[in-house]
Amino acid sequence: VVDYWKCDFKDVDVLMGTFTKSFAAAGGYIAGNKDLINHIRTTSHGTAYATSMSPPVVEQI
């Protein structure tokens, strides 16, 4: 979206994406300021049940 609308990354609060289509792998990412990421880590139910990527998946990325 940032590329499409020619926005500055500094104007976007949250960047997120998936690795499932681009790398034929599993997982994704969320990028933002430190306070936002810490909030997501401490309050998200998904982090309690999520696991790390397996070494072969990390190697693909």
mmCIF file of the C-alpha atoms, coordinates in Angstrom:
data_MODEL
# 
_entry.id   MODEL 
# 
loop_
_atom_site.group_PDB 
_atom_site.id 
_atom_site.type_symbol 
_atom_site.label_atom_id 
_atom_site.label_alt_id 
_atom_site.label_comp_id 
_atom_site.label_asym_id 
_atom_site.label_entity_id 
_atom_site.label_seq_id 
_atom_site.pdbx_PDB_ins_code 
_atom_site.Cartn_x 
_atom_site.Cartn_y 
_atom_site.Cartn_z 
_atom_site.occupancy 
_atom_site.B_iso_or_equiv 
_atom_site.pdbx_formal_charge 
_atom_site.auth_seq_id 
_atom_site.auth_comp_id 
_atom_site.auth_asym_id 
_atom_site.auth_atom_id 
_atom_site.pdbx_PDB_model_num 
ATOM 1  C CA . VAL A 1 1  ? 0.000  0.000   0.000  1.00 0.00 ? 1  VAL A CA 1 
ATOM 2  C CA . VAL A 1 2  ? 2.872  2.354   0.812  1.00 0.00 ? 2  VAL A CA 1 
ATOM 3  C CA . ASP A 1 3  ? 4.379  1.755   -2.623 1.00 0.00 ? 3  ASP A CA 1 
ATOM 4  C CA . TYR A 1 4  ? 1.027  1.978   -4.404 1.00 0.00 ? 4  TYR A CA 1 
ATOM 5  C CA . TRP A 1 5  ? -0.033 5.271   -2.798 1.00 0.00 ? 5  TRP A CA 1 
ATOM 6  C CA . LYS A 1 6  ? 3.535  6.660   -2.762 1.00 0.00 ? 6  LYS A CA 1 
ATOM 7  C CA . CYS A 1 7  ? 3.325  7.286   1.003  1.00 0.00 ? 7  CYS A CA 1 
ATOM 8  C CA . ASP A 1 8  ? 6.249  7.954   3.280  1.00 0.00 ? 8  ASP A CA 1 
ATOM 9  C CA . PHE A 1 9  ? 6.900  5.058   5.674  1.00 0.00 ? 9  PHE A CA 1 
ATOM 10 C CA . LYS A 1 10 ? 7.029  7.567   8.546  1.00 0.00 ? 10 LYS A CA 1 
ATOM 11 C CA . ASP A 1 11 ? 3.332  8.360   7.960  1.00 0.00 ? 11 ASP A CA 1 
ATOM 12 C CA . VAL A 1 12 ? 2.286  4.731   8.506  1.00 0.00 ? 12 VAL A CA 1 
ATOM 13 C CA . ASP A 1 13 ? 1.847  3.443   12.066 1.00 0.00 ? 13 ASP A CA 1 
ATOM 14 C CA . VAL A 1 14 ? 1.806  -0.295  11.337 1.00 0.00 ? 14 VAL A CA 1 
ATOM 15 C CA . LEU A 1 15 ? 3.379  -2.297  8.525  1.00 0.00 ? 15 LEU A CA 1 
ATOM 16 C CA . MET A 1 16 ? 2.396  -5.931  8.185  1.00 0.00 ? 16 MET A CA 1 
ATOM 17 C CA . GLY A 1 17 ? 2.772  -8.654  5.650  1.00 0.00 ? 17 GLY A CA 1 
ATOM 18 C CA . THR A 1 18 ? 2.803  -12.345 4.997  1.00 0.00 ? 18 THR A CA 1 
ATOM 19 C CA . PHE A 1 19 ? 5.514  -14.740 3.894  1.00 0.00 ? 19 PHE A CA 1 
ATOM 20 C CA . THR A 1 20 ? 3.080  -17.406 2.680  1.00 0.00 ? 20 THR A CA 1 
ATOM 21 C CA . LYS A 1 21 ? 2.769  -16.114 -0.858 1.00 0.00 ? 21 LYS A CA 1 
ATOM 22 C CA . SER A 1 22 ? 6.104  -14.437 -1.510 1.00 0.00 ? 22 SER A CA 1 
ATOM 23 C CA . PHE A 1 23 ? 8.426  -17.092 -0.107 1.00 0.00 ? 23 PHE A CA 1 
ATOM 24 C CA . ALA A 1 24 ? 6.155  -20.168 -0.233 1.00 0.00 ? 24 ALA A CA 1 
ATOM 25 C CA . ALA A 1 25 ? 6.646  -20.356 3.504  1.00 0.00 ? 25 ALA A CA 1 
ATOM 26 C CA . ALA A 1 26 ? 4.661  -19.768 6.670  1.00 0.00 ? 26 ALA A CA 1 
ATOM 27 C CA . GLY A 1 27 ? 4.382  -16.745 8.917  1.00 0.00 ? 27 GLY A CA 1 
ATOM 28 C CA . GLY A 1 28 ? 4.357  -13.018 8.589  1.00 0.00 ? 28 GLY A CA 1 
ATOM 29 C CA . TYR A 1 29 ? 5.512  -9.838  10.229 1.00 0.00 ? 29 TYR A CA 1 
ATOM 30 C CA . ILE A 1 30 ? 4.289  -6.706  11.969 1.00 0.00 ? 30 ILE A CA 1 
ATOM 31 C CA . ALA A 1 31 ? 6.519  -3.630  12.146 1.00 0.00 ? 31 ALA A CA 1 
ATOM 32 C CA . GLY A 1 32 ? 5.886  -0.465  14.098 1.00 0.00 ? 32 GLY A CA 1 
ATOM 33 C CA . ASN A 1 33 ? 7.315  1.706   16.824 1.00 0.00 ? 33 ASN A CA 1 
ATOM 34 C CA . LYS A 1 34 ? 8.685  0.065   19.959 1.00 0.00 ? 34 LYS A CA 1 
ATOM 35 C CA . ASP A 1 35 ? 5.693  0.972   22.154 1.00 0.00 ? 35 ASP A CA 1 
ATOM 36 C CA . LEU A 1 36 ? 3.232  -0.541  19.671 1.00 0.00 ? 36 LEU A CA 1 
ATOM 37 C CA . ILE A 1 37 ? 5.203  -3.771  19.296 1.00 0.00 ? 37 ILE A CA 1 
ATOM 38 C CA . ASN A 1 38 ? 5.574  -4.130  23.074 1.00 0.00 ? 38 ASN A CA 1 
ATOM 39 C CA . HIS A 1 39 ? 1.819  -3.604  23.462 1.00 0.00 ? 39 HIS A CA 1 
ATOM 40 C CA . ILE A 1 40 ? 1.076  -6.296  20.874 1.00 0.00 ? 40 ILE A CA 1 
ATOM 41 C CA . ARG A 1 41 ? 3.517  -8.706  22.532 1.00 0.00 ? 41 ARG A CA 1 
ATOM 42 C CA . THR A 1 42 ? 2.003  -8.286  25.978 1.00 0.00 ? 42 THR A CA 1 
ATOM 43 C CA . THR A 1 43 ? -1.707 -8.156  25.113 1.00 0.00 ? 43 THR A CA 1 
ATOM 44 C CA . SER A 1 44 ? -2.143 -10.368 22.054 1.00 0.00 ? 44 SER A CA 1 
ATOM 45 C CA . HIS A 1 45 ? -3.637 -13.806 22.609 1.00 0.00 ? 45 HIS A CA 1 
ATOM 46 C CA . GLY A 1 46 ? -1.815 -15.036 19.521 1.00 0.00 ? 46 GLY A CA 1 
ATOM 47 C CA . THR A 1 47 ? 1.607  -14.618 21.087 1.00 0.00 ? 47 THR A CA 1 
ATOM 48 C CA . ALA A 1 48 ? 0.723  -17.014 23.884 1.00 0.00 ? 48 ALA A CA 1 
ATOM 49 C CA . TYR A 1 49 ? -0.108 -19.785 21.410 1.00 0.00 ? 49 TYR A CA 1 
ATOM 50 C CA . ALA A 1 50 ? 2.283  -18.967 18.562 1.00 0.00 ? 50 ALA A CA 1 
ATOM 51 C CA . THR A 1 51 ? 5.514  -20.788 17.858 1.00 0.00 ? 51 THR A CA 1 
ATOM 52 C CA . SER A 1 52 ? 8.717  -19.728 16.159 1.00 0.00 ? 52 SER A CA 1 
ATOM 53 C CA . MET A 1 53 ? 9.304  -20.448 12.523 1.00 0.00 ? 53 MET A CA 1 
ATOM 54 C CA . SER A 1 54 ? 11.075 -23.706 11.811 1.00 0.00 ? 54 SER A CA 1 
ATOM 55 C CA . PRO A 1 55 ? 14.718 -23.484 10.647 1.00 0.00 ? 55 PRO A CA 1 
ATOM 56 C CA . PRO A 1 56 ? 13.896 -24.479 7.019  1.00 0.00 ? 56 PRO A CA 1 
ATOM 57 C CA . VAL A 1 57 ? 11.290 -21.701 6.810  1.00 0.00 ? 57 VAL A CA 1 
ATOM 58 C CA . VAL A 1 58 ? 13.704 -19.137 8.266  1.00 0.00 ? 58 VAL A CA 1 
ATOM 59 C CA . GLU A 1 59 ? 16.343 -20.254 5.774  1.00 0.00 ? 59 GLU A CA 1 
ATOM 60 C CA . GLN A 1 60 ? 13.961 -19.577 2.860  1.00 0.00 ? 60 GLN A CA 1 
ATOM 61 C CA . ILE A 1 61 ? 13.353 -16.042 4.035  1.00 0.00 ? 61 ILE A CA 1 
# 
